[in-house]
XYZ file of C-alpha atoms in Angstrom:
371
model
C -5.665 -37.640 5.660
C -2.358 -36.491 4.170
C 0.316 -35.851 6.755
C 1.571 -32.277 6.785
C 5.387 -32.016 6.731
C 6.906 -30.122 9.679
C 7.866 -27.087 7.653
C 4.379 -27.014 6.077
C 2.721 -27.080 9.492
C 5.056 -24.336 10.695
C 4.012 -22.110 7.804
C 0.319 -22.918 8.045
C 0.005 -22.643 11.819
C -0.334 -18.813 11.990
C -3.013 -18.921 9.275
C -5.143 -21.770 10.606
C -7.541 -19.337 12.267
C -7.903 -17.191 9.149
C -11.202 -17.263 7.248
C -11.356 -16.874 3.430
C -13.379 -13.665 3.650
C -11.101 -11.974 6.216
C -9.621 -8.614 5.282
C -5.846 -8.266 4.976
C -5.757 -6.354 8.250
C -7.697 -9.062 10.102
C -5.544 -11.803 8.571
C -2.437 -10.046 9.859
C -3.897 -9.621 13.351
C -4.901 -13.273 13.567
C -1.507 -14.463 12.343
C 0.492 -12.244 14.707
C -1.700 -13.113 17.709
C -1.311 -16.821 16.927
C 2.479 -16.497 16.575
C 2.791 -14.467 19.781
C 0.557 -16.681 21.933
C 2.214 -19.859 20.638
C 5.693 -18.462 21.258
C 4.830 -17.474 24.830
C 3.256 -20.895 25.459
C 6.431 -22.683 24.355
C 8.541 -20.321 26.422
C 6.296 -21.047 29.419
C 7.111 -24.750 29.061
C 10.783 -23.857 29.206
C 10.323 -21.585 32.233
C 8.203 -24.151 34.061
C 10.728 -26.912 33.516
C 13.551 -24.600 34.540
C 11.802 -23.579 37.780
C 11.153 -27.216 38.671
C 14.783 -28.125 37.909
C 15.976 -25.366 40.258
C 13.777 -26.522 43.119
C 10.607 -24.461 42.659
C 7.995 -27.094 41.704
C 4.927 -25.022 42.612
C 6.229 -22.021 40.638
C 7.093 -24.329 37.748
C 3.590 -25.760 37.647
C 2.114 -22.301 36.971
C 3.713 -21.684 33.538
C 3.178 -25.345 32.592
C -0.515 -24.990 33.358
C -0.539 -21.741 31.399
C 0.869 -23.548 28.347
C -1.868 -26.185 28.437
C -4.634 -23.581 28.727
C -3.050 -21.347 26.088
C -2.733 -24.163 23.535
C -6.326 -25.187 24.286
C -7.458 -21.617 23.634
C -5.549 -21.562 20.348
C -7.052 -24.849 19.154
C -10.516 -23.614 20.142
C -9.881 -20.503 18.042
C -8.834 -22.613 15.041
C -12.077 -24.551 15.349
C -14.511 -21.692 15.972
C -12.690 -18.701 14.372
C -13.899 -16.560 17.313
C -11.044 -14.082 17.256
C -12.465 -11.721 19.885
C -12.682 -14.518 22.459
C -9.224 -15.754 21.471
C -7.735 -12.289 22.030
C -9.480 -11.896 25.387
C -8.475 -15.324 26.677
C -4.841 -14.898 25.652
C -4.653 -11.405 27.115
C -6.194 -12.598 30.382
C -3.758 -15.514 30.576
C -0.704 -13.398 29.916
C -1.877 -10.786 32.415
C -2.438 -13.296 35.243
C 0.537 -15.594 34.611
C 3.272 -13.133 35.703
C 1.385 -12.172 38.861
C 0.684 -15.777 39.935
C 4.303 -16.645 39.244
C 5.603 -13.612 41.093
C 3.380 -14.332 44.109
C 4.541 -17.960 44.219
C 8.192 -16.869 44.155
C 7.784 -14.528 47.105
C 6.725 -11.237 45.615
C 8.869 -8.505 44.118
C 12.171 -9.709 45.617
C 12.293 -12.924 43.574
C 9.787 -12.410 40.791
C 9.613 -8.769 39.776
C 11.300 -9.412 36.441
C 8.461 -11.669 35.240
C 6.250 -8.583 35.208
C 7.498 -7.765 31.705
C 5.216 -10.529 30.368
C 2.114 -8.855 31.798
C 2.809 -5.848 29.564
C 1.767 -8.004 26.599
C -1.893 -7.724 27.677
C -2.299 -3.935 27.107
C 0.210 -4.051 24.257
C -1.823 -6.724 22.463
C -5.003 -4.732 23.041
C -3.353 -1.687 21.479
C -2.281 -3.653 18.402
C -5.296 -5.893 17.938
C -8.240 -3.867 19.301
C -7.955 -0.131 20.040
C -6.574 2.449 22.445
C -9.635 2.291 24.712
C -9.213 -1.453 25.226
C -5.476 -1.020 25.811
C -6.244 1.538 28.522
C -8.578 -0.903 30.294
C -5.966 -3.660 30.244
C -3.324 -1.254 31.519
C -5.597 -0.307 34.423
C -6.021 -4.014 35.214
C -2.239 -4.385 35.142
C -1.819 -1.471 37.572
C -4.554 -2.819 39.871
C -2.778 -6.170 40.163
C 0.501 -4.341 40.692
C -0.996 -2.405 43.622
C -2.475 -5.631 45.020
C 0.952 -7.242 44.812
C 2.499 -4.351 46.713
C -0.098 -4.605 49.475
C 0.588 -8.303 50.054
C 4.285 -8.298 49.208
C 5.404 -8.996 52.790
C 2.974 -11.880 53.068
C 4.253 -13.452 49.851
C 7.877 -13.000 50.928
C 7.262 -14.694 54.262
C 6.035 -17.910 52.638
C 8.658 -18.291 49.901
C 12.222 -19.600 49.683
C 14.624 -16.799 48.685
C 16.205 -17.253 45.281
C 20.034 -17.167 45.066
C 21.341 -13.841 43.741
C 23.067 -15.419 40.742
C 19.978 -17.368 39.725
C 17.811 -14.296 40.184
C 20.104 -12.320 37.877
C 20.086 -15.129 35.328
C 16.261 -15.201 35.328
C 16.226 -11.435 35.015
C 18.361 -11.505 31.865
C 16.408 -14.366 30.294
C 13.012 -12.811 30.962
C 14.097 -9.397 29.792
C 15.734 -10.729 26.642
C 12.891 -13.047 25.596
C 10.252 -10.440 26.406
C 11.830 -7.743 24.283
C 12.479 -10.176 21.436
C 8.769 -11.022 21.297
C 7.803 -7.351 21.452
C 10.245 -6.680 18.601
C 8.670 -9.484 16.554
C 5.185 -8.023 17.041
C 6.364 -4.559 16.083
C 8.243 -5.922 13.074
C 5.190 -7.677 11.681
C 2.940 -4.663 12.162
C 5.391 -2.073 10.861
C 6.306 -4.237 7.883
C 2.664 -4.823 7.057
C 1.785 -1.134 7.391
C 4.699 -0.185 5.126
C 3.619 -2.803 2.609
C -0.001 -1.630 2.782
C 1.073 2.004 2.363
C 3.204 1.094 -0.663
C 0.332 -0.851 -2.224
C -2.021 2.059 -1.552
C 0.358 4.495 -3.217
C 0.732 2.185 -6.211
C -3.038 1.776 -6.451
C -3.599 5.521 -6.221
C -0.950 6.130 -8.882
C -2.506 3.509 -11.133
C -6.006 4.915 -10.644
C -4.757 8.430 -11.311
C -3.078 7.235 -14.503
C -6.272 5.513 -15.610
C -8.255 8.675 -14.932
C -5.837 10.807 -16.963
C -5.025 8.410 -19.821
C -6.989 7.623 -22.960
C -7.521 3.831 -22.821
C -7.243 3.297 -26.587
C -4.213 5.358 -27.558
C -2.444 5.407 -24.162
C -1.807 9.158 -24.384
C -3.344 11.778 -22.087
C -7.109 12.255 -22.232
C -9.194 15.447 -22.304
C -9.267 15.719 -18.503
C -5.475 15.596 -18.360
C -5.201 18.076 -21.227
C -7.386 20.600 -19.405
C -5.311 20.507 -16.216
C -1.975 20.525 -18.071
C -2.961 23.419 -20.279
C -4.138 25.506 -17.321
C -0.763 24.865 -15.697
C 1.178 25.823 -18.852
C -0.874 28.989 -19.362
C -0.284 29.982 -15.737
C 3.435 29.377 -16.150
C 3.484 31.500 -19.293
C 1.580 34.268 -17.524
C 4.038 34.232 -14.639
C 7.377 33.719 -16.346
C 6.674 34.704 -19.962
C 8.111 31.767 -22.003
C 6.479 31.055 -25.376
C 3.825 28.358 -25.503
C 2.797 26.905 -28.846
C -0.175 24.650 -29.466
C -0.811 22.249 -32.352
C -4.197 20.731 -33.074
C -4.093 17.848 -35.551
C -6.757 15.643 -37.090
C -6.431 12.438 -39.123
C -7.698 12.980 -42.676
C -10.596 10.916 -43.994
C -10.743 8.842 -40.844
C -14.417 7.962 -41.339
C -13.489 6.369 -44.664
C -10.960 4.169 -42.849
C -13.650 2.913 -40.486
C -16.167 2.421 -43.293
C -13.689 0.636 -45.570
C -11.602 -1.464 -43.186
C -13.714 -1.618 -40.043
C -13.381 -0.089 -36.594
C -10.642 -2.487 -35.542
C -8.357 -1.096 -38.246
C -9.540 2.387 -37.332
C -8.385 1.788 -33.761
C -5.025 0.598 -35.094
C -4.684 3.811 -37.093
C -5.464 5.920 -34.018
C -2.903 4.051 -31.928
C -0.247 4.324 -34.607
C -0.815 8.061 -35.000
C -0.745 8.620 -31.223
C 2.529 6.684 -30.948
C 3.973 8.671 -33.819
C 3.050 11.973 -32.185
C 4.507 10.900 -28.841
C 7.750 9.731 -30.453
C 8.108 13.049 -32.281
C 8.024 15.187 -29.123
C 10.513 16.174 -26.449
C 10.196 15.052 -22.863
C 8.869 18.479 -21.882
C 6.166 18.423 -24.577
C 2.689 17.019 -24.085
C 0.224 15.165 -26.312
C -3.416 14.371 -25.574
C -6.349 12.907 -27.429
C -8.750 15.813 -27.829
C -11.669 13.763 -29.108
C -12.337 11.265 -31.901
C -9.346 11.435 -34.248
C -8.123 14.833 -32.980
C -5.003 15.333 -30.883
C -3.504 18.375 -29.157
C 0.207 19.019 -28.733
C 1.408 21.475 -26.081
C 4.911 22.773 -26.707
C 6.334 24.820 -23.787
C 9.256 27.145 -24.505
C 8.622 26.767 -28.224
C 8.205 29.631 -30.687
C 5.535 29.604 -33.364
C 8.245 29.096 -36.010
C 9.664 26.020 -34.296
C 6.173 24.643 -33.705
C 5.338 25.066 -37.411
C 8.537 23.273 -38.410
C 7.690 20.418 -36.047
C 4.162 20.150 -37.458
C 5.606 19.936 -40.991
C 8.001 17.146 -39.975
C 5.199 15.187 -38.325
C 2.955 15.711 -41.343
C 5.596 14.336 -43.727
C 6.519 11.333 -41.586
C 2.871 10.463 -40.909
C 2.541 9.349 -44.525
C 5.387 6.885 -43.983
C 3.539 4.881 -41.302
C 2.940 1.359 -42.597
C -0.088 -0.829 -41.910
C -1.063 -4.415 -42.606
C -3.164 -3.094 -45.490
C -0.579 -1.969 -48.108
C -2.992 0.424 -49.781
C -3.757 2.238 -46.512
C -1.918 5.543 -46.281
C -2.593 7.963 -43.439
C -2.346 11.749 -43.674
C -3.227 14.458 -41.150
C -4.051 18.155 -41.073
C -2.483 20.558 -38.577
C -3.399 23.877 -37.039
C -0.657 25.813 -35.235
C -0.986 28.789 -32.922
C 0.769 30.424 -29.995
C -0.809 31.322 -26.672
C -0.782 34.964 -25.703
C -0.271 35.937 -22.037
C -3.604 36.163 -20.259
C -5.537 34.018 -22.736
C -7.819 31.241 -21.597
C -7.582 27.634 -22.685
C -10.788 27.989 -24.700
C -9.405 30.947 -26.643
C -6.161 29.194 -27.531
C -7.773 25.916 -28.573
C -10.443 27.739 -30.551
C -7.749 29.491 -32.590
C -5.831 26.240 -33.137
C -9.074 24.600 -34.269
C -9.687 27.435 -36.709
C -6.195 27.016 -38.123
C -6.745 23.276 -38.553
C -10.082 23.955 -40.270
C -8.169 26.065 -42.789
C -5.928 23.076 -43.514
C -8.990 20.894 -44.027
C -10.719 23.376 -46.297
C -7.575 23.847 -48.378
C -7.261 20.170 -49.281
C -6.011 18.454 -46.091
C -2.531 17.044 -45.458
C -1.152 20.478 -44.692
C -0.130 22.850 -41.873
C -1.872 26.173 -41.260
C -0.779 28.847 -38.793
C -3.053 31.367 -37.130
C -1.873 34.055 -34.735
C -4.833 36.445 -34.568
């Protein structure tokens, strides 16, 4: 078996209880619980040794025993992947440890500060399970607190008082280490939630773009055109700026497919869509209407300016080059202007009629229809 380098083991340790089919949320919970329980177990070794060094061997044995049981629970979790049992055992250990330690030190006078560690039981339940479980663990914490108060005098009578300076030192160490671990738990959860929220937003944006974009030409699709046109017509109705519409259709497109194949036909569609998009302002809008037809929405544009734009696009369309030297693309255009109060169907119908005039008159031309 290949020996794992120390830094590799350190990185893999939080994930050793993770199963391949675990969700991202469950993976995070397992990793954070493993990190937290392992950190507390190592700290317990320190506390136990420190208590023994300062003349409290029985009190020192309690956190040392906790460490052994906690590590055993963690290894059992790695072997079985039973996360629910792992959570329960670690919560029970961290709930009982502070009380046993406090009772051995003589009650609240010497050991009240260790109570901060018991807070990890309901806090862990809140993070890893739910609010109902956290409430139950908090009630258990309060029950043990009341029990401690009832027997406080008894505990104090059988314990050696701790020097004031040492008591203060323990207070600062417990408080500092406890809050650091709480901060680590919060950091991991908040960071993960922020990351998950960002990924969700990106996924929603991507899905929305896919829903509103034509996959072949990468311009807006019919669904997007419908919503955008309703918005532009409403804006025109409210504020009164001119709104011009151009409907354009590639000439003899069926011949392109029949002669060169659909792959070349797709290339022609993409090239024309790119050309239309490059010819517009940022405020303008282009969408694939269907087949080889495209619609251009031109807010704040008069019918005269829209006609001039259509003529420029028509002329430059013939300059688009393809791998087939003999292939030359032309397009027909129908131009109209929306009147306040008109529906989308009425405007597009008139633009389609104008484009039909261009087709019937020989193609590769611009026709304008206002009535």
